[in-house]
Coordinates of C-alpha atoms and ligand atoms in Angstrom, one line a residue:
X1 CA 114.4 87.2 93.0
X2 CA 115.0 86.3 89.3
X3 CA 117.6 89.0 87.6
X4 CA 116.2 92.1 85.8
X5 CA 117.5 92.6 82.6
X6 CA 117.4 96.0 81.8
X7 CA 114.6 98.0 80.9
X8 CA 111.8 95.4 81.8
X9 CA 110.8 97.7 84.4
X10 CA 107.9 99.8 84.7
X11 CA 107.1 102.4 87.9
X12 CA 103.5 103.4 88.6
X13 CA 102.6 106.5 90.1
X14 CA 99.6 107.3 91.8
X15 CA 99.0 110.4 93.9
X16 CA 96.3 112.9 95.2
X17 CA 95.9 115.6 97.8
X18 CA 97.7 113.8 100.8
X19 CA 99.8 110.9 99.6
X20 CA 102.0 109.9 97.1
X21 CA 102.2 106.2 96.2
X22 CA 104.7 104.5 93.8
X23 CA 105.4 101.3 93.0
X24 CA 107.7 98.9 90.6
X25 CA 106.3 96.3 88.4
X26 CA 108.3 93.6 86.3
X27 CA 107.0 92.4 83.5
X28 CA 104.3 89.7 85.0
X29 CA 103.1 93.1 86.8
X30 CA 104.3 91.6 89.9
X31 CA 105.1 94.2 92.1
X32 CA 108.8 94.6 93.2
X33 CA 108.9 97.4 95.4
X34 CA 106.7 100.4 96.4
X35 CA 107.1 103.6 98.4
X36 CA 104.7 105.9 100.2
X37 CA 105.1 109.6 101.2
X38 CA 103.3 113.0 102.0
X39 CA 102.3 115.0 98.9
X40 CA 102.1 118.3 101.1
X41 CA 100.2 120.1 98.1
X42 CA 100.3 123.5 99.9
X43 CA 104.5 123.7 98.8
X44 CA 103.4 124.0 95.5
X45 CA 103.8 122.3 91.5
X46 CA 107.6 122.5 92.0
X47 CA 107.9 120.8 95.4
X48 CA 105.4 118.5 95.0
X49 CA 106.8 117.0 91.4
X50 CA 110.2 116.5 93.6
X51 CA 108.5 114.7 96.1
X52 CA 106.9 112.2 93.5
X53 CA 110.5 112.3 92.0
X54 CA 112.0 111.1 95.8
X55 CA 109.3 108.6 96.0
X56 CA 109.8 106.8 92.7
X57 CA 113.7 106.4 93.8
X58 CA 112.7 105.4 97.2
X59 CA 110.3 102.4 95.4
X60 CA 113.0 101.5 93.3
X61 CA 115.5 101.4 96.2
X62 CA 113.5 99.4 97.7
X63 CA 113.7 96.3 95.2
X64 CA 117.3 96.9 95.6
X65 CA 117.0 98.3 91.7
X66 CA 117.8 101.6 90.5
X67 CA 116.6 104.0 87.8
X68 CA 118.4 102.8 84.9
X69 CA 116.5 99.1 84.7
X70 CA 113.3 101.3 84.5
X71 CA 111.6 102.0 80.7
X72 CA 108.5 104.1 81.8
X73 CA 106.9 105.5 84.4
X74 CA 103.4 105.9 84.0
X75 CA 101.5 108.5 86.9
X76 CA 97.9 109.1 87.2
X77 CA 96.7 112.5 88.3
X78 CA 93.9 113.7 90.4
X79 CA 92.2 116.0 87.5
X80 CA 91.9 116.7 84.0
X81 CA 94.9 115.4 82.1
X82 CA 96.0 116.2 78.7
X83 CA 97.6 112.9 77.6
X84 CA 99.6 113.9 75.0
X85 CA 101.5 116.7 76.4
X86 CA 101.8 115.2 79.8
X87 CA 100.0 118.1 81.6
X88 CA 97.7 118.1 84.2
X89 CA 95.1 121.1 83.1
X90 CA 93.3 121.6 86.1
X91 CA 93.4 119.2 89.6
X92 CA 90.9 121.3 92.2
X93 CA 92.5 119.2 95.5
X94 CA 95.8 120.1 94.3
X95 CA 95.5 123.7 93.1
X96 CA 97.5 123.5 89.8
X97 CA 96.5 124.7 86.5
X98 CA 98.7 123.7 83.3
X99 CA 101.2 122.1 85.1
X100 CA 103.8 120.7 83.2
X101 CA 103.9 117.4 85.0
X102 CA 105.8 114.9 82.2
X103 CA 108.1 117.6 81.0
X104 CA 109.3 118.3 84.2
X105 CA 109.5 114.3 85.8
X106 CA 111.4 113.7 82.9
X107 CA 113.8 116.1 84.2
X108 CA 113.9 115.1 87.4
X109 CA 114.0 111.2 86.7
X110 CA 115.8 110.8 83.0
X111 CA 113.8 108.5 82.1
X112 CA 110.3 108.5 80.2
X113 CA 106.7 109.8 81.8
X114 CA 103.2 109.3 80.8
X115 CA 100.3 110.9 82.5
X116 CA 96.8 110.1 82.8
X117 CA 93.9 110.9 84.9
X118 CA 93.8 108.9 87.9
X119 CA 90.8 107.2 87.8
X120 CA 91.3 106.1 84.4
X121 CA 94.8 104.2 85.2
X122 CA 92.8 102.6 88.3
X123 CA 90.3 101.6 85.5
X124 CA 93.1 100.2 84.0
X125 CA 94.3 98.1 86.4
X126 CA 92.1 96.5 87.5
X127 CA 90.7 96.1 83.8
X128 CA 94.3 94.9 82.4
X129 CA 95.3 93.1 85.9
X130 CA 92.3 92.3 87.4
X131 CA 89.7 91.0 84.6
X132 CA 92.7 90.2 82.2
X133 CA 90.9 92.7 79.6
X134 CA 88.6 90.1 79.1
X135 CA 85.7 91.8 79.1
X136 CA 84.6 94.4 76.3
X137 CA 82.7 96.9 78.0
X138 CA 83.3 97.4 81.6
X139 CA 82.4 100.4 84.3
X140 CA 84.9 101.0 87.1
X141 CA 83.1 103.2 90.3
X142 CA 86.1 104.6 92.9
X143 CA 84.4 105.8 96.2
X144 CA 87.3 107.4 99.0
X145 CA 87.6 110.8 99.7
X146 CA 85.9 111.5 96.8
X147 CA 83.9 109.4 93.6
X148 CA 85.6 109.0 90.3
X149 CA 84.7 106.4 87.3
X150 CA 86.0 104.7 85.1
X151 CA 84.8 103.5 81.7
X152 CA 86.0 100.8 79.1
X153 CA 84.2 100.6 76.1
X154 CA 84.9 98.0 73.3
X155 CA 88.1 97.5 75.4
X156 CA 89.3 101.0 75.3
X157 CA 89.2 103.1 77.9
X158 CA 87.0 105.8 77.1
X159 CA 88.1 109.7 77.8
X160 CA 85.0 111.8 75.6
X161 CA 85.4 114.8 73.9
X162 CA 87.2 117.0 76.0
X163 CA 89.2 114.3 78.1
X164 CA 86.4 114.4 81.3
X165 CA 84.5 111.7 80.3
X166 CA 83.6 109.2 83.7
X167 CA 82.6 112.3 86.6
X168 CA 80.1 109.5 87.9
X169 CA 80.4 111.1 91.4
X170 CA 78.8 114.0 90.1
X171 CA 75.7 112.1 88.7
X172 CA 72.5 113.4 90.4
X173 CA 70.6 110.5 92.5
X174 CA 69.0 112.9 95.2
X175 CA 68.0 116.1 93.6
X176 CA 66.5 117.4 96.9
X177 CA 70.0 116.3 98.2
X178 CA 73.1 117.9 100.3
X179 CA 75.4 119.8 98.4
X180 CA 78.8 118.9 96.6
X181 CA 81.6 120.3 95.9
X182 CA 81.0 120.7 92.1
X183 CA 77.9 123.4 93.4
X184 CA 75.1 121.0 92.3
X185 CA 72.8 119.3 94.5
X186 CA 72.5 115.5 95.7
X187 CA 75.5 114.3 93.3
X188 CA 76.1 110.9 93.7
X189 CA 79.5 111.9 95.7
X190 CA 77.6 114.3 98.1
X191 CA 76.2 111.2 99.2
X192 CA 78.4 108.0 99.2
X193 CA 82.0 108.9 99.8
X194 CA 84.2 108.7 102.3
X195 CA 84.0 112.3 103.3
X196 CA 80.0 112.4 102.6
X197 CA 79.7 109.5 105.3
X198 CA 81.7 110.9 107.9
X199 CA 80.5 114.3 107.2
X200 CA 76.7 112.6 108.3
X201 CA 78.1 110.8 111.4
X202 CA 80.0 113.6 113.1
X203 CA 77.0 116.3 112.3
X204 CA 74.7 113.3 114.0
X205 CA 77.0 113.0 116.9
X206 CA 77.5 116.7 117.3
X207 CA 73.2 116.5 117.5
X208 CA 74.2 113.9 120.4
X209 CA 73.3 110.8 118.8
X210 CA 75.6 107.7 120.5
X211 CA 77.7 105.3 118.7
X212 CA 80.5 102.8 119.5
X213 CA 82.7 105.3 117.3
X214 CA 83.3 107.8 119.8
X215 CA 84.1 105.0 122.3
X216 CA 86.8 103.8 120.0
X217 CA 87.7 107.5 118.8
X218 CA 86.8 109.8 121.3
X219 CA 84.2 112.9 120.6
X220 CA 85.7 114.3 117.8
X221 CA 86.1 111.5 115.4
X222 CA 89.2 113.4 114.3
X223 CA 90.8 110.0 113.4
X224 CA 87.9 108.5 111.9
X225 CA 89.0 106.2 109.2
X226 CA 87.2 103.1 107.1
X227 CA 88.2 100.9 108.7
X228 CA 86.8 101.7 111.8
X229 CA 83.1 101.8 110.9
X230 CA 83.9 98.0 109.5
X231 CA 84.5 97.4 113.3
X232 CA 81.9 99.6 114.8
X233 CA 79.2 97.4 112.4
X234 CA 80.9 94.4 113.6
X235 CA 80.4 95.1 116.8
X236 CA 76.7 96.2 116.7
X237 CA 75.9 99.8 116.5
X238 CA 72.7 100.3 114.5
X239 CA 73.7 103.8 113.5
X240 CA 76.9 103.4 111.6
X241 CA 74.9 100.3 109.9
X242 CA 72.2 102.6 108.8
X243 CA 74.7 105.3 107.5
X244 CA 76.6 102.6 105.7
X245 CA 73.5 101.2 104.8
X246 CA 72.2 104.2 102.6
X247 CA 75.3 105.0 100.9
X248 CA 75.1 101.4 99.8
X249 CA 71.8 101.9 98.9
X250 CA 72.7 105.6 96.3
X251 CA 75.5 103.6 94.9
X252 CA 73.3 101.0 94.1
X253 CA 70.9 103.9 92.8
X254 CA 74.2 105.1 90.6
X255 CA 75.4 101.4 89.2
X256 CA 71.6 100.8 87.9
X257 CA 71.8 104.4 85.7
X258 CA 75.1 103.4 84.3
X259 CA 74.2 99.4 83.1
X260 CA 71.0 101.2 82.2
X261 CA 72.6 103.7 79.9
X262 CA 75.8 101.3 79.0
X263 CA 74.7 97.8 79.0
X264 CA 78.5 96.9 80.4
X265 CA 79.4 93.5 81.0
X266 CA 80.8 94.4 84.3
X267 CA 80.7 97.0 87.2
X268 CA 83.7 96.8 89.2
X269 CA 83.5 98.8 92.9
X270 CA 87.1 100.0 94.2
X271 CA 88.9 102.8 96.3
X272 CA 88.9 102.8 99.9
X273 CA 85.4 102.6 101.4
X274 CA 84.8 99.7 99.2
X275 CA 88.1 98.2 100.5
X276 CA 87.0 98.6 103.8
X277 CA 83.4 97.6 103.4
X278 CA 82.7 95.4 100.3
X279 CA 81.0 92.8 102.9
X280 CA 78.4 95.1 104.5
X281 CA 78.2 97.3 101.4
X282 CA 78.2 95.2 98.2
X283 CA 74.8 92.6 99.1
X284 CA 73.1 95.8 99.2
X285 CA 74.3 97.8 96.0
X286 CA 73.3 94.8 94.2
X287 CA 70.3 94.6 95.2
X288 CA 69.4 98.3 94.9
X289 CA 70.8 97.8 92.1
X290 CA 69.3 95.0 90.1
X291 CA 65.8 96.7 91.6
X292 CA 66.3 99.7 89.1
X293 CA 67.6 98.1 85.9
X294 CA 65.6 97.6 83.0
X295 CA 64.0 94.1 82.4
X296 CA 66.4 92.3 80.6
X297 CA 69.5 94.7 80.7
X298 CA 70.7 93.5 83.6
X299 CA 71.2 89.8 82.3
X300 CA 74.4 88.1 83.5
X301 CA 75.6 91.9 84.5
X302 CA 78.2 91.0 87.1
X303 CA 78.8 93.6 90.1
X304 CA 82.0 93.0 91.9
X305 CA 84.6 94.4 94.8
X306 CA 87.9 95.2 93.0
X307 CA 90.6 93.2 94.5
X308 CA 92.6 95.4 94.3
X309 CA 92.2 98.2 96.9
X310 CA 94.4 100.8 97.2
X311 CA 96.6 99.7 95.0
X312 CA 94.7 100.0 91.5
X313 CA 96.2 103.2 91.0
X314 CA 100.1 102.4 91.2
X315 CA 99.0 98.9 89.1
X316 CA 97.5 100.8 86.4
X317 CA 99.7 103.6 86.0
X318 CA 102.5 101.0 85.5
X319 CA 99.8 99.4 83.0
X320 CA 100.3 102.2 81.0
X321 CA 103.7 102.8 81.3
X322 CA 104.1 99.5 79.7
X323 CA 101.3 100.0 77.5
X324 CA 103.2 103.4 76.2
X325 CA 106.8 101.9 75.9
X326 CA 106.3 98.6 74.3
Ligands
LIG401 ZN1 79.0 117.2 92.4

């Protein structure tokens, strides 16, 4: 490995309800080093800020670096953020309100923080990383445990007026449909994530329908991951196709209302189902998709599988570390 000279480091931070992810970037946004732990939420603001604290030294220690070569460590949050300030406002899966995340990193790590919304610094990375921020308008769509958006307009990424702007999971497509979490009816998230998907195949296999699943998992589909209906589709079971097969279908529903309303130049799909699934899920998303748009809007629209995966989030928060320290 080439030396580091110091201070051409950046550390992305990305982290949720379960897991905290960091990694280190050099200045090519090659990534150097990267670390994984529990976020264990229920301890509190407190314990979880030290835990992000132990796993940015732990991704640094692992490029045989340490904290003094780093310039900036960008994070992104699951919730609203306010930018500025550094403090996440409200995250639901985490329970914090007004938690005053940069101040106290900064603390913790000596060295400078920047906090965004999660989604957002997945938006850009892949935008900055991925498409080389050559496109001007661009719509980023996350589907794991939950849905989140991202959107770039005129090569900005665009917050609106109170910071919230990109909920696409909570878009409507089924207003007849289960509900979500955010109280409405038939969002878009209710429907197509991760936890929407397996919510449908264990209530079906509670009613005693039979899929290879429970072969590979046992009855209770406790460990039930991705992954898993990738293989169970692979191997032939009708059911987990169809499932897979109509999420698909209301995400193609949800990319032809946003290039309806935003015209982008791109839609880029990410976050772990698509990870797992782009090949059985992405044909049919397009075509749902190009089925709905309006003549001539969807011209030379391209719809794409983020390359990315899991790792947008870490890539993009170190994105805007750099972006923030240059
Ligand atoms: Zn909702």
């Amino acid at each position: 490995m080439a030396e580091q000279s110091k201070g051409d480091l950046v550390v992305g931070v990305d982290f949720g309800g379960t897991k905290i992810l960091a990694g280190v970037f050099d200045n090519a946004m090659e990534c150097l080093g990267n670390a994984k732990i529990s976020t264990k939420a229920p301890r509190g603001s407190d314990a979880v800020i030290e835990r992000i604290a132990r796993c940015v030294q732990d991704a640094v220690d692992e490029a045989d670096l340490n904290l003094k070569q780093v310039r900036g460590i960008g994070l992104g949050a699951p919730g609203a953020v306010d930018g500025k300030s550094g403090t996440v406002i409200f995250a639901p899966n985490l329970d914090w309100r007004d938690v005053p995340l940069k101040k106290e990193l900064e603390k913790h790590l000596g060295a400078s923080v920047f906090v965004e919304n999660d989604c957002n610094v997945a938006m850009l990375g892949v935008y900055v990383v991925e498409l080389k921020s050559k496109p001007k308008d661009v719509v980023g769509i996350f589907i794991g445990t939950g849905i989140g958006g991202g959107l770039v307009i005129n090569g900005e990424l665009y917050r609106g007026f109170n910071h919230t702007a990109g909920e696409i999971g909570h878009m409507v497509v089924d207003v007849d449909g289960p509900k979500c979490g955010c109280g409405n009816k038939g969002c878009f998230e209710a429907l197509a994530s991760r936890t929407a998907i397996f919510q449908q195949i264990k209530t079906a296999v509670k009613d005693g329908q039979k899929t290879i699943l429970t072969d590979m998992l046992g009855d209770d589909l406790e460990d039930l991951r991705s992954g898993d209906l990738r293989k169970a589709i692979r191997r032939g079971d009708k059911f987990v196709d169809h499932v897979v097969e109509e999420a698909a279908e209301y995400t193609g529903i949800a990319v032809a209302n946003l290039i309806n309303i935003l015209n982008p130049e791109a839609v880029v799909l990410g976050g772990g189902v698509i990870e797992a699934l782009a090949d059985e899920m992405l044909g049919i998303i397009t075509e749902v998709a190009r089925d709905h748009i309006l003549a001539g809007t969807s011209k030379d629209v391209e719809i794409i599988a983020s390359k990315l995966g899991d790792n947008a989030g870490i890539t993009g928060s170190a994105v805007l570390a750099k972006q923030e320290t240059k």
